[in-house]
Every structure is written in structure tokens, then in C-alpha cells.
Coordinates of C-alpha atoms in Angstrom, one line a residue:
Chain V
M361 CA -148.0 -109.6 -116.0
S362 CA -147.8 -107.9 -112.6
K363 CA -149.7 -104.5 -116.1
L364 CA -151.9 -107.8 -115.8
Q365 CA -152.0 -108.1 -112.3
D366 CA -152.4 -104.4 -111.5
F367 CA -155.2 -103.7 -114.8
I368 CA -158.1 -106.4 -112.9
V369 CA -157.6 -105.2 -109.2
N370 CA -158.1 -101.6 -110.0
S371 CA -160.4 -102.3 -112.6
R372 CA -164.3 -100.5 -111.9
V373 CA -165.9 -103.8 -111.5
W374 CA -162.8 -105.4 -109.2
R375 CA -162.7 -102.8 -106.7
S376 CA -166.3 -102.7 -106.4
F377 CA -166.2 -106.5 -105.6
F378 CA -163.3 -106.0 -102.6
R379 CA -162.7 -102.3 -100.8
H380 CA -159.6 -102.7 -100.2
G381 CA -156.4 -103.0 -102.0
W382 CA -154.0 -105.9 -102.3
P383 CA -152.9 -106.9 -99.0
D384 CA -149.1 -106.4 -98.9
N385 CA -149.1 -103.7 -95.9
P386 CA -150.2 -103.6 -93.2
L387 CA -153.6 -101.3 -94.0
D388 CA -154.8 -104.2 -96.6
R389 CA -154.0 -106.6 -94.8
S390 CA -156.4 -105.3 -91.8
L391 CA -158.9 -103.6 -94.7
V392 CA -159.2 -107.4 -95.6
M393 CA -160.3 -108.5 -92.4
T394 CA -162.8 -106.0 -91.5
S395 CA -164.5 -105.7 -94.6
N396 CA -164.9 -109.1 -95.8
I397 CA -167.8 -111.1 -94.2
F398 CA -166.1 -114.1 -94.0
F399 CA -163.0 -112.8 -92.0
H400 CA -164.9 -110.3 -89.7
L401 CA -164.9 -113.0 -87.1
H402 CA -161.4 -112.9 -87.1
S403 CA -159.4 -110.1 -85.3
V404 CA -157.0 -108.5 -87.7
K405 CA -154.0 -110.0 -85.4
V406 CA -153.3 -112.8 -83.4
S407 CA -150.8 -113.4 -80.9
R408 CA -148.6 -115.7 -82.3
K409 CA -149.0 -117.9 -79.0
S410 CA -152.7 -118.5 -79.3
L411 CA -151.8 -120.3 -83.0
R412 CA -149.8 -122.8 -81.5
W413 CA -151.3 -126.3 -82.3
S414 CA -149.9 -127.3 -78.4
Y415 CA -152.2 -125.3 -77.2
S416 CA -155.5 -125.3 -79.1
L417 CA -155.0 -128.5 -81.1
G418 CA -157.0 -126.6 -83.8
L419 CA -160.3 -128.1 -82.2
G420 CA -162.9 -125.6 -82.3
I421 CA -162.0 -124.4 -86.1
I422 CA -161.7 -128.2 -87.2
S423 CA -165.5 -128.3 -85.7
A424 CA -166.8 -125.5 -87.2
I425 CA -164.9 -127.1 -90.8
V426 CA -166.9 -130.5 -89.8
F427 CA -169.8 -129.0 -89.6
A428 CA -169.4 -127.3 -93.0
V429 CA -168.6 -130.6 -94.6
L430 CA -171.7 -131.7 -92.5
T431 CA -174.0 -128.5 -94.3
I432 CA -172.9 -129.5 -97.7
T433 CA -173.2 -133.6 -97.6
G434 CA -176.1 -132.7 -96.1
L435 CA -178.1 -130.6 -99.0
L436 CA -176.6 -132.8 -101.1
L437 CA -177.9 -135.8 -99.7
M438 CA -181.8 -133.7 -99.8
F439 CA -181.9 -134.4 -102.5
Y440 CA -182.5 -137.9 -102.6
Y441 CA -184.5 -138.1 -100.0
A442 CA -188.0 -137.8 -98.4
P443 CA -188.9 -138.4 -95.1
T444 CA -191.8 -140.9 -95.1
V445 CA -192.4 -144.3 -94.1
E446 CA -192.8 -146.2 -97.2
R447 CA -189.7 -144.8 -98.7
A448 CA -187.1 -143.0 -97.0
Y449 CA -185.4 -146.7 -96.6
G450 CA -185.9 -147.0 -100.3
Y451 CA -184.2 -143.9 -101.6
I452 CA -181.0 -144.9 -99.1
I453 CA -180.5 -147.9 -101.1
T454 CA -181.2 -146.0 -104.6
L455 CA -179.0 -143.1 -103.2
Q456 CA -176.3 -145.9 -102.4
T457 CA -176.7 -148.4 -105.9
L458 CA -177.7 -146.3 -108.6
V459 CA -176.6 -142.2 -107.6
P460 CA -173.2 -141.6 -108.4
F461 CA -171.4 -141.3 -105.9
G462 CA -174.3 -142.0 -103.8
Q463 CA -172.9 -144.5 -101.1
L464 CA -169.2 -142.0 -100.5
L465 CA -171.7 -139.0 -99.9
R466 CA -173.3 -141.1 -97.4
N467 CA -170.7 -141.8 -95.4
L468 CA -168.7 -138.8 -95.2
H469 CA -172.5 -137.5 -94.1
R470 CA -171.7 -140.0 -91.3
W471 CA -168.3 -140.3 -90.5
S472 CA -168.2 -136.0 -90.7
A473 CA -171.9 -136.5 -87.9
H474 CA -169.3 -139.1 -85.6
L475 CA -166.1 -136.9 -85.4
M476 CA -168.6 -133.6 -85.1
V477 CA -170.0 -135.2 -81.5
L478 CA -165.8 -136.5 -80.6
V479 CA -164.7 -133.4 -81.6
V480 CA -166.5 -131.0 -79.7
V481 CA -167.0 -132.7 -77.1
M482 CA -162.8 -133.0 -77.1
H483 CA -163.0 -128.7 -78.2
M484 CA -164.6 -129.1 -74.4
A485 CA -162.3 -131.1 -72.2
R486 CA -159.6 -128.6 -73.5
V487 CA -161.0 -125.4 -73.6
F488 CA -162.3 -126.4 -69.1
Y489 CA -158.5 -128.1 -69.4
T490 CA -156.7 -124.6 -70.7
G491 CA -159.2 -122.7 -67.9
A492 CA -160.2 -120.9 -70.6
Y493 CA -163.3 -120.3 -69.8
K494 CA -162.8 -118.0 -66.7
P495 CA -163.8 -114.3 -67.0
P496 CA -164.0 -112.5 -69.3
R497 CA -164.7 -115.6 -71.5
E498 CA -167.9 -117.2 -68.7
F499 CA -170.8 -117.0 -71.0
N500 CA -168.6 -117.9 -73.9
W501 CA -168.6 -121.4 -72.6
V502 CA -172.1 -121.7 -71.7
V503 CA -172.5 -121.1 -75.1
G504 CA -171.1 -123.4 -75.8
V505 CA -172.3 -125.6 -73.6
I506 CA -176.0 -125.0 -75.6
L507 CA -173.9 -125.9 -78.7
L508 CA -172.8 -129.2 -77.3
L509 CA -175.6 -130.5 -76.5
L510 CA -177.5 -128.9 -79.8
T511 CA -174.8 -131.0 -81.6
L512 CA -175.7 -133.4 -79.9
G513 CA -179.1 -133.5 -80.8
A514 CA -178.3 -133.0 -84.1
S515 CA -176.4 -136.2 -84.9
F516 CA -179.4 -137.7 -82.9
T517 CA -182.7 -136.6 -85.6
G518 CA -180.5 -137.3 -87.8
Y519 CA -179.4 -140.8 -86.8
L520 CA -183.3 -141.8 -87.4
L521 CA -183.3 -140.6 -90.6
P522 CA -182.4 -144.4 -93.1
W523 CA -185.6 -146.1 -91.5
D524 CA -183.4 -149.2 -90.8
Q525 CA -183.3 -151.3 -88.0
L526 CA -180.4 -149.7 -86.4
A527 CA -182.1 -146.3 -86.7
Y528 CA -185.8 -147.5 -85.2
W529 CA -184.3 -149.1 -82.6
A530 CA -181.6 -146.2 -81.8
I531 CA -184.3 -144.1 -81.3
T532 CA -186.6 -145.6 -79.8
V533 CA -184.3 -146.9 -76.6
G534 CA -182.7 -143.1 -77.2
T535 CA -186.2 -141.4 -76.4
S536 CA -187.7 -143.7 -74.0
V537 CA -184.7 -142.3 -71.3
A538 CA -186.6 -139.4 -72.1
A539 CA -189.4 -140.7 -70.6
Y540 CA -188.4 -141.3 -67.5
E541 CA -188.4 -138.1 -66.3
P542 CA -191.2 -137.6 -63.5
M543 CA -192.9 -134.4 -64.6
M544 CA -192.4 -133.4 -68.1
G545 CA -190.9 -136.9 -69.7
S546 CA -193.6 -138.1 -71.3
T547 CA -195.2 -135.1 -72.4
V548 CA -191.0 -134.0 -74.3
K549 CA -190.8 -137.9 -75.8
A550 CA -195.2 -137.0 -77.3
F551 CA -193.6 -133.9 -78.6
L552 CA -190.9 -135.6 -80.3
L553 CA -192.5 -138.1 -81.5
G554 CA -195.7 -137.2 -82.2
G555 CA -196.9 -140.2 -80.7
P556 CA -196.8 -143.1 -79.0
E557 CA -194.0 -144.5 -80.9
V558 CA -191.8 -144.6 -83.7
G559 CA -193.5 -143.8 -86.8
Q560 CA -194.1 -141.8 -89.6
E561 CA -194.7 -138.6 -87.1
A562 CA -191.2 -138.8 -85.7
L563 CA -189.7 -139.1 -89.2
T564 CA -191.4 -136.1 -90.1
R565 CA -190.5 -134.7 -86.9
F566 CA -187.3 -135.3 -86.6
Y567 CA -186.2 -134.2 -90.2
A568 CA -187.8 -130.9 -89.2
L569 CA -185.9 -130.8 -87.2
H570 CA -182.8 -132.2 -88.4
I571 CA -182.7 -130.5 -91.8
M572 CA -183.9 -126.8 -89.8
L573 CA -184.2 -125.9 -86.4
I574 CA -181.3 -127.5 -85.0
P575 CA -178.8 -126.3 -87.8
L576 CA -179.8 -123.5 -87.4
G577 CA -179.7 -122.8 -83.7
I578 CA -175.8 -124.3 -84.2
G579 CA -175.6 -121.9 -87.2
L580 CA -176.3 -118.6 -85.2
L581 CA -175.0 -119.9 -81.9
T582 CA -171.8 -120.7 -83.6
S583 CA -171.5 -116.8 -84.8
L584 CA -172.6 -116.2 -81.5
H585 CA -169.6 -117.5 -80.0
I586 CA -166.8 -116.8 -82.5
W587 CA -167.5 -113.3 -82.1
R588 CA -167.3 -113.4 -78.3
V589 CA -164.0 -115.7 -78.6
R590 CA -162.7 -112.3 -80.6
K591 CA -164.3 -109.7 -78.6
D592 CA -162.9 -111.4 -75.1
G593 CA -159.2 -111.2 -76.5
G594 CA -159.2 -114.1 -78.8
L595 CA -158.3 -117.4 -77.1
A596 CA -157.2 -117.2 -73.7
A597 CA -153.0 -117.8 -74.6
N598 CA -152.9 -114.1 -75.4
A599 CA -153.4 -113.2 -71.9
V600 CA -150.5 -115.7 -70.4
K601 CA -147.5 -113.4 -69.6
D602 CA -144.3 -114.8 -71.2
G603 CA -142.8 -117.3 -69.0
G604 CA -145.5 -117.1 -66.4
N605 CA -147.2 -120.2 -64.9
N606 CA -149.4 -118.1 -63.3
E607 CA -148.9 -120.2 -59.8
Chain W
M1119 CA -131.9 -88.9 -59.9
S1120 CA -133.0 -88.3 -56.9
N1121 CA -133.1 -84.1 -58.2
A1122 CA -135.6 -85.4 -60.4
Q1123 CA -138.0 -86.6 -57.7
D1124 CA -137.8 -83.6 -55.7
Q1125 CA -138.8 -81.0 -58.4
E1126 CA -142.3 -82.5 -57.6
P1127 CA -142.9 -83.2 -61.3
F1128 CA -147.0 -82.8 -60.8
E1129 CA -146.9 -79.7 -59.4
K1130 CA -148.5 -78.3 -63.1
S1131 CA -151.4 -80.1 -62.1
K1132 CA -152.5 -77.4 -59.3
S1133 CA -152.9 -74.6 -61.1
H1134 CA -156.2 -73.9 -63.0
S1135 CA -155.3 -74.6 -66.4
K1136 CA -155.6 -78.6 -65.7
T1137 CA -158.1 -80.3 -68.1
Y1138 CA -157.8 -84.0 -66.6
S1139 CA -158.5 -85.1 -63.3
L1140 CA -158.7 -88.9 -61.8
V1141 CA -162.2 -90.1 -62.1
E1142 CA -162.3 -93.3 -60.9
L1143 CA -159.5 -96.0 -60.5
V1144 CA -160.8 -99.8 -62.4
R1145 CA -159.7 -103.0 -61.7
A1146 CA -159.1 -105.0 -65.2
P1147 CA -156.5 -105.7 -67.1
T1148 CA -155.2 -102.8 -69.4
T1149 CA -154.4 -103.3 -73.7
M1150 CA -150.4 -103.5 -72.8
A1151 CA -149.5 -102.5 -69.3
D1152 CA -147.6 -105.9 -68.4
H1153 CA -147.6 -107.2 -71.7
G1154 CA -144.0 -107.9 -72.9
P1155 CA -142.9 -107.3 -76.6
D1156 CA -146.1 -107.4 -79.5
E1157 CA -145.9 -111.2 -80.6
S1158 CA -148.5 -110.4 -82.8
I1159 CA -149.0 -111.2 -86.6
F1160 CA -151.3 -109.9 -88.9
S1161 CA -154.1 -112.8 -89.9
F1162 CA -153.6 -112.4 -93.2
P1163 CA -152.4 -114.3 -94.6
V1164 CA -151.1 -117.0 -91.9
V1165 CA -154.1 -117.6 -89.9
A1166 CA -156.5 -117.6 -93.3
L1167 CA -154.0 -119.8 -94.8
L1168 CA -153.7 -122.2 -91.8
E1169 CA -157.4 -122.7 -91.7
S1170 CA -157.4 -123.6 -95.3
L1171 CA -155.0 -125.9 -94.8
L1172 CA -156.6 -127.5 -91.8
T1173 CA -159.8 -127.5 -93.3
L1174 CA -158.0 -129.8 -96.7
G1175 CA -156.8 -131.9 -93.8
V1176 CA -160.4 -132.8 -92.0
V1177 CA -162.0 -133.4 -95.5
A1178 CA -159.0 -135.9 -97.0
F1179 CA -159.6 -137.5 -93.7
L1180 CA -162.9 -137.6 -93.9
V1181 CA -162.7 -138.5 -98.0
I1182 CA -160.3 -141.3 -97.2
M1183 CA -162.4 -143.4 -93.9
S1184 CA -166.0 -142.6 -96.4
L1185 CA -163.8 -144.5 -98.8
A1186 CA -162.6 -146.8 -97.1
I1187 CA -165.7 -148.1 -94.8
N1188 CA -169.3 -147.7 -95.4
A1189 CA -171.9 -145.9 -93.2
P1190 CA -173.8 -149.8 -92.3
L1191 CA -177.5 -150.0 -92.9
E1192 CA -179.1 -152.6 -91.6
E1193 CA -182.8 -154.3 -92.3
I1194 CA -185.8 -151.3 -93.0
A1195 CA -187.5 -150.7 -89.8
N1196 CA -189.7 -153.2 -88.2
P1197 CA -191.7 -152.1 -85.3
N1198 CA -192.4 -155.9 -84.7
T1199 CA -188.6 -157.0 -84.4
T1200 CA -186.7 -156.5 -81.5
T1201 CA -183.0 -156.1 -82.7
D1202 CA -180.8 -157.4 -79.5
P1203 CA -178.8 -155.3 -77.8
A1204 CA -181.0 -152.3 -79.0
K1205 CA -178.5 -149.8 -78.0
A1206 CA -178.7 -145.9 -78.8
P1207 CA -176.1 -144.4 -80.4
W1208 CA -172.8 -144.4 -79.2
Y1209 CA -172.6 -140.7 -78.0
F1210 CA -175.9 -142.2 -75.7
M1211 CA -174.9 -145.0 -74.3
G1212 CA -173.4 -143.9 -70.6
L1213 CA -176.7 -142.7 -70.1
Q1214 CA -178.0 -146.2 -71.5
E1215 CA -174.8 -148.1 -69.6
L1216 CA -176.4 -146.0 -65.9
L1217 CA -179.7 -147.0 -66.4
E1218 CA -178.0 -150.4 -66.1
H1219 CA -177.0 -149.3 -62.1
G1220 CA -180.1 -147.6 -60.7
H1221 CA -183.7 -146.4 -60.7
P1222 CA -184.3 -144.5 -64.4
T1223 CA -184.9 -141.2 -63.2
L1224 CA -182.1 -141.1 -61.0
M1225 CA -179.5 -142.2 -63.2
A1226 CA -181.0 -141.4 -66.7
V1227 CA -182.3 -137.5 -65.6
L1228 CA -181.6 -136.4 -62.0
M1229 CA -177.9 -137.8 -62.6
P1230 CA -177.0 -135.7 -66.6
T1231 CA -179.1 -132.8 -65.7
L1232 CA -176.8 -132.5 -62.7
M1233 CA -174.5 -133.1 -65.0
V1234 CA -174.7 -130.3 -67.5
L1235 CA -175.2 -127.8 -64.7
F1236 CA -172.2 -128.1 -63.0
V1237 CA -170.6 -128.4 -66.5
M1238 CA -172.4 -124.9 -67.4
A1239 CA -171.7 -123.4 -63.8
I1240 CA -168.3 -124.2 -64.3
P1241 CA -167.3 -120.3 -64.9
Y1242 CA -169.0 -119.5 -61.8
L1243 CA -167.5 -121.5 -59.9
D1244 CA -164.1 -120.8 -60.6
N1245 CA -164.3 -116.6 -61.9
V1246 CA -160.6 -116.4 -60.7
R1247 CA -159.5 -114.4 -63.7
E1248 CA -155.7 -116.2 -63.0
G1249 CA -154.6 -119.2 -64.8
A1250 CA -156.1 -119.3 -68.1
G1251 CA -154.5 -119.6 -71.4
V1252 CA -152.5 -122.6 -69.7
W1253 CA -152.6 -126.4 -70.1
F1254 CA -153.8 -127.3 -66.3
T1255 CA -153.0 -124.0 -64.8
S1256 CA -150.0 -125.0 -62.6
K1257 CA -148.6 -128.2 -61.8
K1258 CA -150.7 -128.9 -59.2
G1259 CA -153.6 -129.0 -61.1
K1260 CA -151.3 -131.0 -63.5
K1261 CA -150.9 -133.6 -60.4
I1262 CA -154.4 -133.7 -59.5
T1263 CA -156.2 -134.3 -62.9
L1264 CA -154.3 -137.3 -63.3
Y1265 CA -154.0 -138.4 -60.1
T1266 CA -158.4 -138.1 -60.0
A1267 CA -158.2 -139.3 -63.7
V1268 CA -156.2 -142.9 -62.3
Y1269 CA -158.6 -142.8 -59.7
T1270 CA -161.9 -142.7 -61.8
L1271 CA -160.2 -145.1 -64.3
I1272 CA -160.1 -148.0 -61.3
A1273 CA -163.3 -146.5 -59.4
M1274 CA -165.6 -146.5 -61.8
P1275 CA -165.3 -149.8 -63.9
T1276 CA -165.2 -151.6 -60.3
Y1277 CA -168.6 -150.6 -60.2
I1278 CA -169.9 -151.1 -63.3
F1279 CA -168.5 -155.5 -62.5
L1280 CA -169.4 -155.1 -59.3
D1281 CA -172.9 -154.2 -59.3
S1282 CA -173.5 -155.8 -62.7
T1283 CA -171.8 -159.2 -61.2
F1284 CA -173.3 -159.4 -57.3
P1285 CA -176.6 -157.3 -57.7
L1286 CA -177.5 -156.2 -53.9
R1287 CA -180.4 -154.6 -55.8
E1288 CA -181.6 -158.1 -57.6
I1289 CA -181.1 -160.0 -54.2
L1290 CA -182.4 -157.5 -51.8
R1291 CA -185.3 -157.1 -53.8
G1292 CA -188.8 -157.1 -52.1
Q1293 CA -187.0 -157.6 -48.7
L1294 CA -186.3 -153.4 -48.9
P1295 CA -188.6 -150.2 -50.3
D1296 CA -187.5 -150.6 -53.6
F1297 CA -186.9 -146.3 -53.6
I1298 CA -183.9 -147.5 -51.1
L1299 CA -183.2 -150.4 -53.4
Q1300 CA -183.2 -148.4 -57.2
A1301 CA -182.5 -144.7 -55.9
A1302 CA -181.0 -144.3 -52.5
F1303 CA -179.1 -147.0 -52.7
P1304 CA -177.0 -146.5 -56.0
G1305 CA -177.3 -142.8 -55.4
L1306 CA -175.4 -142.6 -52.5
I1307 CA -172.5 -145.5 -53.7
M1308 CA -172.7 -142.7 -56.7
T1309 CA -172.6 -139.1 -54.5
V1310 CA -169.5 -141.2 -52.5
I1311 CA -167.4 -142.3 -55.3
V1312 CA -167.9 -138.7 -57.1
L1313 CA -167.0 -137.2 -53.8
L1314 CA -164.3 -138.9 -52.3
P1315 CA -161.2 -137.6 -54.0
L1316 CA -162.5 -134.0 -52.9
V1317 CA -162.0 -135.4 -49.9
F1318 CA -158.3 -135.9 -50.6
V1319 CA -157.8 -132.5 -52.4
W1320 CA -159.6 -130.6 -50.0
R1321 CA -157.0 -131.1 -47.6
T1322 CA -154.1 -130.0 -49.9
K1323 CA -156.0 -126.3 -50.0
P1324 CA -157.1 -126.3 -53.4
T1325 CA -157.5 -123.2 -55.1
P1326 CA -161.5 -123.0 -56.9
R1327 CA -159.9 -123.7 -60.0
E1328 CA -158.3 -126.9 -58.2
W1329 CA -162.3 -128.2 -57.0
V1330 CA -163.9 -128.0 -60.2
M1331 CA -160.8 -129.2 -62.0
T1332 CA -160.9 -132.2 -59.5
L1333 CA -164.7 -132.8 -60.3
F1334 CA -164.7 -131.7 -64.1
T1335 CA -162.0 -135.1 -64.2
I1336 CA -164.2 -137.4 -62.4
L1337 CA -167.2 -136.2 -64.3
F1338 CA -165.2 -136.8 -67.9
V1339 CA -163.5 -139.9 -67.4
G1340 CA -166.4 -141.7 -65.8
A1341 CA -168.5 -140.7 -68.5
I1342 CA -165.8 -141.8 -71.0
V1343 CA -166.2 -145.0 -69.0
F1344 CA -169.7 -145.3 -69.0
T1345 CA -170.0 -144.5 -72.6
L1346 CA -167.3 -147.0 -73.6
T1347 CA -168.4 -150.0 -71.0
G1348 CA -171.6 -149.5 -72.9
F1349 CA -170.6 -149.4 -76.5
L1350 CA -168.0 -152.1 -76.5
F1351 CA -168.8 -154.4 -73.4
R1352 CA -172.6 -154.4 -73.6
G1353 CA -174.0 -157.6 -75.4
P1354 CA -177.1 -160.0 -76.3
G1355 CA -179.7 -158.9 -73.7
F1356 CA -177.3 -155.3 -73.1
K1357 CA -175.1 -158.1 -70.8
L1358 CA -171.7 -157.6 -69.6
Y1359 CA -169.3 -159.8 -71.8

């Protein structure tokens, strides 16, 4: 068995995939992190303090996980949907009644969207109350606030897509709020809706924002966000001296 | 011991062969100074494993929830039939609730914009390095947060209730200019509610951290109160029930 493992791990094919040895020693465990695109956002070593659930509650990672679930289920949903006023609702009915696991797929996407808003808000509160926005992490806090706004935007634009009464009137109410802004309000509303009221143009624009622009922004800024966490020395808990209460 | 000090350990530095010099003193934490024993562990495999477990947990939770509850779907959109109440998604219900209490430009534009700007400015208002990485920073911070939260939980629902039951803005409509009734008056009340705890905190000689903690708690708990009120307690005609 161990011979087979040696053979595989030392084969030229394996070595072309992974440029490090079996991670059972400090050097290779470091190389796993630094030579892997998915792991390299992590630091090679982490402090035990930052792993405590009671400190971070894992909320940042959970929001990234939920975003991944949303990306996957969203991509699958795209196979059974078209953003036209005539057909969108019919596609949802078809998805729920005829497509295998269609209802489950839609439920997953819907509840994940709600959960993501909730978790991201809780993550913000956690970061605030642990003082983790303090220097040198000021800018990352600002990036986080933008990510929160993008999350709201992603959820809001997705709300319209089923084209049912709930979607239609929620977006009508939501976008009418924008129009109250005295200077730019009506321009913003017209830009979002592409017309005086929620219709085909609005559906097209919300769809483009929902499946492309906003997720792209979230993906990009999340990378920046996590990368900066590492660059700033990991979680703020690391900076706390043992037993210190900073009083 | 004292002998060693008498020997002037830096004597050598006066020689011409010295190859180093003090260039600058920087006030910044060094990587290892003042740190206890190295408490770090390799990210692989522990962190990778924890993240995989968390992923499994989150996905399991979502699948169970999705099996139990179906996503809502109503009839096809009909621009001619208004739903009653017409509600925005739950995370914007706070905004919709605010709209009930004053001029739309003040409540739905100015207030949220100020809130977002304040939240973004937090690290620049409180830029003291100390106090990071600990929940509420200190015992006093915990106390301030708790008292402010309790205050907000009383003040905001009271305001929502009073403003909905005895709407001075409606009773006095036509007797005073609209600007005073719809914008200046509610704006003043809101400002007083938000700034009142700051007066109390001010007397305890707060640090910047405690200032922003007070303000953030009012706004955060206030946002929760308004969101829940709009989401749970607004029925047909957007009336409180």
C-alpha cells in the first residue's frame, strides 16, 4: 500500500500537479499553502487564538461558503430560466414541477440568499465588537462594508427574477424608495428599471446585474478582502497578548 | 552582574570597522517582540479540515431547510393588482418602516446614507491600535454596549408606537409648513434619540472606541428594531398590528 502511494506521489504526472511532497513535514505543509491557488489565501501558519469559534464564530468563512453554494445553485438555475416577462414565471413553474430536484434547487438558492444577508450582517457586527477594524485593517473594513452593500444588491436583484406578485411589488416598492433622492433619485431609478415602471427592461437589467456584474464584484472584492486579512497578520485576535484585556 | 555593565558592551561600535548604524526608530509592532511562546500551527491540514467540516455543516443545514420549507411563489406578476401590504424584501423593511415616520428624502435617503458613511468611517474615527481582537475591548465597553442596546430597545419601539398612534405630523397637517412637520420635526426627534446616550457616555470620559461603540450599537439595534417592525408587525395598509 505504501509502495503504491510512493509510486503515485513520485510519478511524473502527480509531480506535475503538485509541486510539493507529501505534507507530513513543515516544509511540505508550507508548500501546500503557498503553491496551491485555493489555499494560498491562507497563511502557512495560523495562531490557535484565531481558530477559536468563540472569537470569530466562523461567520466570514460561512458567508464565503454560502456564496459558493449560491454560485453553484445559481449556475444550475440558469439552465432552466430566461429573463423574459412572458416566460420567466412559466420557467419557474416548470422548474418546480417537472425538473428533477428543481424545487430543491430553487429552495437552496432562495434560503442561501437570505442566509448570506444575515451572516454578512452578523459578520460585520462581530468584526465591529471585537475591534477588528482598527489599524492596520481600516481599509479592509471599508471593503467589507462595500461587500455588504453588494450582497444586498445581489439579493435584491435576484428577488425580481421569478416574476411573481411578490417579486414585482417588492421591487416596485424598493425602487420607488430610490426616487426620493432629490438630485439623482429619478436618474438612478430610470437607470435600474430602464423605464417608468418595472417591466421587461427592468427584468433584463436585474438579470444582468444578478448573474454577472454583482457576483463578479463580490468575487473580486472577497478575494481582496481575504487576501488583506492575511497581509494584515490574520485575525485581530492574534495581536492580543496572553491574558491581556487591553485595559 | 554590575561588572558586565561597567565593561561598556557597546565599546566596539566606536571603531571604524563598524558596518551598521541606527537609521531610524519606527513606532510599530515587530514580528516577535512582546509575543509569548509561538502558539501557531500549520494551516494544513487543521484549517483545511475545519473549513471542510464547516462547509459540510452549512450545506447540510441548507439542504435540510430546503427540504422542509419551499421558497415562496405567488401568482404571476400583475401590474394592475397591488398586493396589500406591498413589502420590500425583509432586509429593506427597515427603510420601508422609516418611510412611515417622516419625509421620504430624510428617512429613506439621508438617514441610510449617513448610516453607511458613518459605518465606513468607523476605523478612521477610532484609529487607536490598542483594543483590537477582544470582544467589546474592555469591561466598560461591554457595559456601554449592553446599556445602549437596552436603551435602544426601549426608545425606538416607543417612538415607532407613539408616532403611529398619535401622529402629530398628521394632526397638525396644514397648520404648520410641511417642511417643519415632515422633515425638521422627525429629524430632530431622531437626532435626540440617537445622540442622548452619547451625552451619558460623554460623562464617563470615553475612549474613541467607546464613542463609536455607543453610536454603532444605537444604529445597529435601531436598524434591527425598524426591520423587525416592518417585517413582522405591519399588516394590510401597512398598519401596525
